PDB file of C-alpha atoms in Angstrom:
ATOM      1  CA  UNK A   1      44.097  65.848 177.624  1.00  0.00           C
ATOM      2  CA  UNK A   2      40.332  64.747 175.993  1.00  0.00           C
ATOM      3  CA  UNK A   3      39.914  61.409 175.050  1.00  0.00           C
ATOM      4  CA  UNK A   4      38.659  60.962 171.494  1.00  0.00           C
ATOM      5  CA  UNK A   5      35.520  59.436 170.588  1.00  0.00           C
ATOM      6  CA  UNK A   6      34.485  58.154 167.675  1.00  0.00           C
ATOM      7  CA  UNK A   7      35.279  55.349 164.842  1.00  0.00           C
ATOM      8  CA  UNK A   8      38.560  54.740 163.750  1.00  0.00           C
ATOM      9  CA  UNK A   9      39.296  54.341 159.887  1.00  0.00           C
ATOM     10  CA  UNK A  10      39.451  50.465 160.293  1.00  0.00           C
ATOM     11  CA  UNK A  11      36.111  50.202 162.123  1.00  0.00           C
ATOM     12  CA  UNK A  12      34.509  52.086 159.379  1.00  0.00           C
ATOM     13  CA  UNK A  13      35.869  50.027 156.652  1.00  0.00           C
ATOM     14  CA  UNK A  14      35.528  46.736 158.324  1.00  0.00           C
ATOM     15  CA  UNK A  15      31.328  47.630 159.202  1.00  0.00           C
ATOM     16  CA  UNK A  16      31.603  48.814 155.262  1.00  0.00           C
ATOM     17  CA  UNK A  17      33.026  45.168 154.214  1.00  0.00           C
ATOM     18  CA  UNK A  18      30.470  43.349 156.175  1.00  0.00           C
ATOM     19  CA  UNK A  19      27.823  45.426 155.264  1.00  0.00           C
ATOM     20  CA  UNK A  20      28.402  44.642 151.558  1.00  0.00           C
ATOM     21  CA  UNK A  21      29.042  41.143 152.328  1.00  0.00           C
ATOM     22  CA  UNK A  22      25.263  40.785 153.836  1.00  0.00           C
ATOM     23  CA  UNK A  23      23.847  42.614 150.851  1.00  0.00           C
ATOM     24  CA  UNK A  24      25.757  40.909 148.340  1.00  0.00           C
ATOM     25  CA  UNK A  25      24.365  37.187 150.057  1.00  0.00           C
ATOM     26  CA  UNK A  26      20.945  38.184 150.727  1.00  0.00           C
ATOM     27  CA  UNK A  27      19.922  40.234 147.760  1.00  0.00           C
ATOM     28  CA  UNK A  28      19.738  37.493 145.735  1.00  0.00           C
ATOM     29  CA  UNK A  29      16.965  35.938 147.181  1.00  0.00           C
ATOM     30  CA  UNK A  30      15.301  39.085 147.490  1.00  0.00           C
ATOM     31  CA  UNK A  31      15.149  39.621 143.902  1.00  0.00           C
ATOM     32  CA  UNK A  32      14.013  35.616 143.260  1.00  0.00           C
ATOM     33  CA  UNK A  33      10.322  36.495 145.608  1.00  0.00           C
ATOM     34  CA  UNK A  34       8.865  38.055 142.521  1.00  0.00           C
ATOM     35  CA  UNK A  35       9.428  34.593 140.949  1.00  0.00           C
ATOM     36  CA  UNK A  36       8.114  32.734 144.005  1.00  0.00           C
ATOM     37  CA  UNK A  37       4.688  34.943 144.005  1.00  0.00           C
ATOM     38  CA  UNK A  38       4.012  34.120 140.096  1.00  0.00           C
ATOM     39  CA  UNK A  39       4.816  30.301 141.261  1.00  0.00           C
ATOM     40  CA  UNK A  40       2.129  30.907 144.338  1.00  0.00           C
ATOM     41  CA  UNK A  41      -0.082  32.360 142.425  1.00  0.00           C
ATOM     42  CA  UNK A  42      -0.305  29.679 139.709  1.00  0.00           C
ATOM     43  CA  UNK A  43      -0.355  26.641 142.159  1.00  0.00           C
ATOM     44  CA  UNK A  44      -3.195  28.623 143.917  1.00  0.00           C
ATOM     45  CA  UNK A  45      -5.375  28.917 141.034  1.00  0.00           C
ATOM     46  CA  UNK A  46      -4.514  25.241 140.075  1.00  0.00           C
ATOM     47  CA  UNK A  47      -5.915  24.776 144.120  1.00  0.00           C
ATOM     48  CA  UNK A  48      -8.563  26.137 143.326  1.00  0.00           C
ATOM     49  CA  UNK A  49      -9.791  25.128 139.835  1.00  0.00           C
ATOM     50  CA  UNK A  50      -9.107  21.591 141.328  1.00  0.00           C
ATOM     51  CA  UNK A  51     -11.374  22.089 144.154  1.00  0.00           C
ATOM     52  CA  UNK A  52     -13.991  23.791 142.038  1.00  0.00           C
ATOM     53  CA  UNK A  53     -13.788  20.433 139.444  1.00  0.00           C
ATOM     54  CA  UNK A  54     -14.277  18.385 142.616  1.00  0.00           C
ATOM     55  CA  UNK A  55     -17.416  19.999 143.855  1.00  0.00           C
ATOM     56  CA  UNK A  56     -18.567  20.142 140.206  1.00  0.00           C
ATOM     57  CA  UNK A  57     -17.991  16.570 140.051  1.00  0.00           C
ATOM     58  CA  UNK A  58     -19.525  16.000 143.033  1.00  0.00           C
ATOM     59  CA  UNK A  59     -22.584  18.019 142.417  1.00  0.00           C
ATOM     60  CA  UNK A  60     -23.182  15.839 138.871  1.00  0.00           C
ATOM     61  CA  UNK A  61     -22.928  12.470 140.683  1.00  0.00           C
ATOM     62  CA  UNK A  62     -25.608  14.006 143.519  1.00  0.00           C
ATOM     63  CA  UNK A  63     -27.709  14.793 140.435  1.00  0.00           C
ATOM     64  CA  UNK A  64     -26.941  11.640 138.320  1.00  0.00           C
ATOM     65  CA  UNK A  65     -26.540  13.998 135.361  1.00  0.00           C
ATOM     66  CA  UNK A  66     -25.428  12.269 132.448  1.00  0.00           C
ATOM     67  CA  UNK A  67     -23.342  12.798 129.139  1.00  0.00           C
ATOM     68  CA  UNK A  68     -23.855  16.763 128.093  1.00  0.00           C
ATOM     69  CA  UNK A  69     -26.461  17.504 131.533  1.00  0.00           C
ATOM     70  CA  UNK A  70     -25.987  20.763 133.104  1.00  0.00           C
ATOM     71  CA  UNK A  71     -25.392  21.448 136.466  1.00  0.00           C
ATOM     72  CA  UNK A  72     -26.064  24.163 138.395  1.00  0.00           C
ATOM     73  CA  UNK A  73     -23.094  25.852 140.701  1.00  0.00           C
ATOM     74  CA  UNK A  74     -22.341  28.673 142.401  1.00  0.00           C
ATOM     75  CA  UNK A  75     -20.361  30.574 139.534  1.00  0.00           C
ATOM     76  CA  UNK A  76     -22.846  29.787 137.200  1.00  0.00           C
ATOM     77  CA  UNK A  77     -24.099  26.665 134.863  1.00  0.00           C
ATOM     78  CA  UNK A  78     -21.708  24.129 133.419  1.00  0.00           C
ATOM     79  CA  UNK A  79     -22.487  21.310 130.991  1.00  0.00           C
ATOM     80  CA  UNK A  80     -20.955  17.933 132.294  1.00  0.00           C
ATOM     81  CA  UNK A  81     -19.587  14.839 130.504  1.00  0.00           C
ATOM     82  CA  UNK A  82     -20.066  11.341 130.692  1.00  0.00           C
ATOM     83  CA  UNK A  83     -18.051  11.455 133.484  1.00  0.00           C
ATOM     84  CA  UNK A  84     -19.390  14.394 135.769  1.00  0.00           C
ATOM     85  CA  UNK A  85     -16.557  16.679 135.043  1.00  0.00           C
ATOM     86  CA  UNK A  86     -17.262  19.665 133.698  1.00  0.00           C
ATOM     87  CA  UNK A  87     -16.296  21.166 130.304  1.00  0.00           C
ATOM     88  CA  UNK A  88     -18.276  24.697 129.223  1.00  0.00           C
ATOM     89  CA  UNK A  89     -20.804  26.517 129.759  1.00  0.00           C
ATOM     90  CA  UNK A  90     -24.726  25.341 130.170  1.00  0.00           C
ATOM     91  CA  UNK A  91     -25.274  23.578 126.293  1.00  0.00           C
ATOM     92  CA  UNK A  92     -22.062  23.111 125.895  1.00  0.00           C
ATOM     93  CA  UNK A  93     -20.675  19.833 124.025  1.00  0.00           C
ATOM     94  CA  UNK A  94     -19.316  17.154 126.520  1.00  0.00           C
ATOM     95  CA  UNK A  95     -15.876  16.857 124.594  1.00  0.00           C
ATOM     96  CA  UNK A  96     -13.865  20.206 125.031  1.00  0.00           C
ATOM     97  CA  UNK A  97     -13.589  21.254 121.265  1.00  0.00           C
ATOM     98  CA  UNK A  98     -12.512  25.050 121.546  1.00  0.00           C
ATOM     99  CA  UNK A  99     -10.938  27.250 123.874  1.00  0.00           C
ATOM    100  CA  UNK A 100     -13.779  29.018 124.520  1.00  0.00           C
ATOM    101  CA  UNK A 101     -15.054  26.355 126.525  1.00  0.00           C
ATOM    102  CA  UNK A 102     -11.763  25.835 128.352  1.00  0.00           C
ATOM    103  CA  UNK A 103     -12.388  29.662 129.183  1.00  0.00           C
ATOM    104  CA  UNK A 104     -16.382  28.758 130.642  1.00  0.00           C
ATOM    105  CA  UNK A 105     -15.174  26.234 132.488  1.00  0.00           C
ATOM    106  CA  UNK A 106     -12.591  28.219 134.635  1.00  0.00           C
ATOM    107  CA  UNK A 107     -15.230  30.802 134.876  1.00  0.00           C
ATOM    108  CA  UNK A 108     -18.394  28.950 136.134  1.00  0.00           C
ATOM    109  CA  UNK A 109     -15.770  26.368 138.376  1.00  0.00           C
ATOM    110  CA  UNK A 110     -14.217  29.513 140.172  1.00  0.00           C
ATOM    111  CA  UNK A 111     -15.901  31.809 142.347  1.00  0.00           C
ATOM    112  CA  UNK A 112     -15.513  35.043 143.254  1.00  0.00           C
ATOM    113  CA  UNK A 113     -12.447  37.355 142.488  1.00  0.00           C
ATOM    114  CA  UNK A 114     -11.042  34.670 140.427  1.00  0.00           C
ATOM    115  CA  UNK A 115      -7.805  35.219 138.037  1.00  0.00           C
ATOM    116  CA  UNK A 116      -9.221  36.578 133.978  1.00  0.00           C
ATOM    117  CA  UNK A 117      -8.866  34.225 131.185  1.00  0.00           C
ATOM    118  CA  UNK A 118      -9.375  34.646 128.151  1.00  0.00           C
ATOM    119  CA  UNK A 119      -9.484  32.491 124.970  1.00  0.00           C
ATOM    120  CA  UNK A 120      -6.949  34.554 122.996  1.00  0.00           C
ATOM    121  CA  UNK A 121      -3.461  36.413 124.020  1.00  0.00           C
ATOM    122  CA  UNK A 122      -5.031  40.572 123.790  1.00  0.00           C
ATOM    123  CA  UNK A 123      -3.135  42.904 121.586  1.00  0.00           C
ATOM    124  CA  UNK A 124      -4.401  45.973 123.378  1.00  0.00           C
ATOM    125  CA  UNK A 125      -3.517  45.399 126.993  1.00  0.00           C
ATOM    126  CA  UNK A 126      -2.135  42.267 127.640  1.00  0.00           C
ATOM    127  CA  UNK A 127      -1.796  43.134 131.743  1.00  0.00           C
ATOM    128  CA  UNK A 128      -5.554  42.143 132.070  1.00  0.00           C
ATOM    129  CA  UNK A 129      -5.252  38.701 131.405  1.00  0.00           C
ATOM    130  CA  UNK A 130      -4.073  36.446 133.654  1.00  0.00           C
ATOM    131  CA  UNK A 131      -4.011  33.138 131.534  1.00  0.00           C
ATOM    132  CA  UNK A 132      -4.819  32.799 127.970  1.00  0.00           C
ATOM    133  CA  UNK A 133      -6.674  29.354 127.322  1.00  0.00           C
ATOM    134  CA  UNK A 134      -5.802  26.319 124.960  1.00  0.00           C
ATOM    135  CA  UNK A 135      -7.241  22.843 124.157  1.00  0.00           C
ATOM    136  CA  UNK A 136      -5.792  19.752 123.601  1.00  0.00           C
ATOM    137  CA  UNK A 137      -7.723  17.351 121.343  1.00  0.00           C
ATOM    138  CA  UNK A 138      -4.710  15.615 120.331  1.00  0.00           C
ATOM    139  CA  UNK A 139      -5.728  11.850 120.026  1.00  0.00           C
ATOM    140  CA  UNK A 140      -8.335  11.433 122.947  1.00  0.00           C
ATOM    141  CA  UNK A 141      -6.778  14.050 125.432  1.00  0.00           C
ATOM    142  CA  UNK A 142      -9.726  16.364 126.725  1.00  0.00           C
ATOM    143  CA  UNK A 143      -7.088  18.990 128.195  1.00  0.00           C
ATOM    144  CA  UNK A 144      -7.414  22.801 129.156  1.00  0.00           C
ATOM    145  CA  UNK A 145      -4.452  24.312 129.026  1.00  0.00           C
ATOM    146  CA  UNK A 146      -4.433  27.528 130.875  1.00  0.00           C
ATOM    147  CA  UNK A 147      -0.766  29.635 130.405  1.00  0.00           C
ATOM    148  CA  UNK A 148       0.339  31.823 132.778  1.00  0.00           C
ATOM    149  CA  UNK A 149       0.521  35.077 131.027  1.00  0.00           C
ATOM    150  CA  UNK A 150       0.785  37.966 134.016  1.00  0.00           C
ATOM    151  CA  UNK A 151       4.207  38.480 134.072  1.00  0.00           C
ATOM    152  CA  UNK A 152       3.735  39.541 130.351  1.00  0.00           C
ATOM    153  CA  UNK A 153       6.151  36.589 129.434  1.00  0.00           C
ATOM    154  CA  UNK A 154       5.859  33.508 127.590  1.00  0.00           C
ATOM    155  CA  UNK A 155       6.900  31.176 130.417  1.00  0.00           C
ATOM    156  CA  UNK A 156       6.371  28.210 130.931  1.00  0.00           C
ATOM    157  CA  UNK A 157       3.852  28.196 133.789  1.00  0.00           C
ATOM    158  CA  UNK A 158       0.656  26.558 132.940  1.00  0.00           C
ATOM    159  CA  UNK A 159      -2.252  24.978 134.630  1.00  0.00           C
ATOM    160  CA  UNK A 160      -3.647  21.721 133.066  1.00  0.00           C
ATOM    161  CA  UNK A 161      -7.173  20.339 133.689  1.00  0.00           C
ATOM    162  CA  UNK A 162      -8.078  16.916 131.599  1.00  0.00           C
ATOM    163  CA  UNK A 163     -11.608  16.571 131.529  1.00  0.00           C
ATOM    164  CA  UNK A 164     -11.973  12.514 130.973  1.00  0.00           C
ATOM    165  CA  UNK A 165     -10.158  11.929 134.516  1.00  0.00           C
ATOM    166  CA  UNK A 166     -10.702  15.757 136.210  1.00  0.00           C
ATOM    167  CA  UNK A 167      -7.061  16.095 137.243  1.00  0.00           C
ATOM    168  CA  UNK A 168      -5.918  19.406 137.815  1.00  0.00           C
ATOM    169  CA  UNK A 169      -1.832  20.117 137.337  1.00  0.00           C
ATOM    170  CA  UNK A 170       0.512  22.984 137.482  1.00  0.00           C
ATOM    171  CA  UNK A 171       3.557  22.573 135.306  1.00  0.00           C
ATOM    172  CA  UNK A 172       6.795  25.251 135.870  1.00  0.00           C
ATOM    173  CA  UNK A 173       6.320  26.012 139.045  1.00  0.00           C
ATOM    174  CA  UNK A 174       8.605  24.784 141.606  1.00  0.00           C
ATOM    175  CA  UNK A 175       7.281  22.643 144.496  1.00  0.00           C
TER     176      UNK A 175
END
């Protein structure tokens, strides 16, 4: 007599159970890496416009430019404050007074293939923006407010930059 080879009904079912046990644990936090990417890709911007306020910072104290002085970097020309941080483009007022400069600012800090912002949510394709810009004038907050618009949601991602004390934060993102 042959010997049979193969699975038995039992086998199959209990590789079938398992299976869907493993699936059932680990596609969870499969789906949640889309989240985790639009959290990395905020705090790296926030990185970045940090680093970029820094050097601007640093470049105004090197050129003991004063209250509304311009300064010359790499991404293009940014008007300073008292302080050395900056806050829009070359002539630009040194109090942040419209989102348009909140918009100059991230452009001229940032270099290269940096994330689009714009000063207004767009009605027409709302996938090219990456962040639509705010400002905070609110008693003597100097604040950009940069929201996190790629996912095409309203969350509640955001990038902060306060131009009186340059610091840079990212708010609903986990750490």
């Amino acid at each position: 007599m042959r010997r049979q080879v193969g699975f038995t009904i039992i086998e199959l079912v209990v590789v079938i159970a398992l299976l869907g046990i493993l699936a059932a644990v680990a596609l969870p936090r499969f789906i949640n890496v889309t989240e985790d990417a639009h959290n990395a890709a905020v705090k790296g911007a926030a990185g970045g416009l940090a680093a970029g306020v820094a050097l601007a910072k640093a470049k105004a104290v090197v050129e003991n430019a004063g209250d509304g002085d311009d300064i010359e970097l790499e991404g293009g020309t940014v008007a300073v404050n008292g302080f050395g941080y900056p806050t829009g483009a070359s002539g630009a007022s040194p109090s942040l007074t419209n989102a348009q400069q909140c918009v100059d600012v991230w452009n001229n800090v940032l270099q290269g293939s940096r994330p689009v912002v714009s000063s207004a949510w767009p009605s027409t394709n709302p996938g090219s923006v990456d962040y639509v810009a705010q400002v905070n004038t609110a008693g003597v907050a100097q604040d950009c407010v940069y929201m996190y618009k790629r996912n095409n949601t309203h969350s509640p991602r955001m990038i902060t930059y306060n131009a009186l004390t340059g610091d840079v934060t990212a708010t609903g993102v986990d750490y």
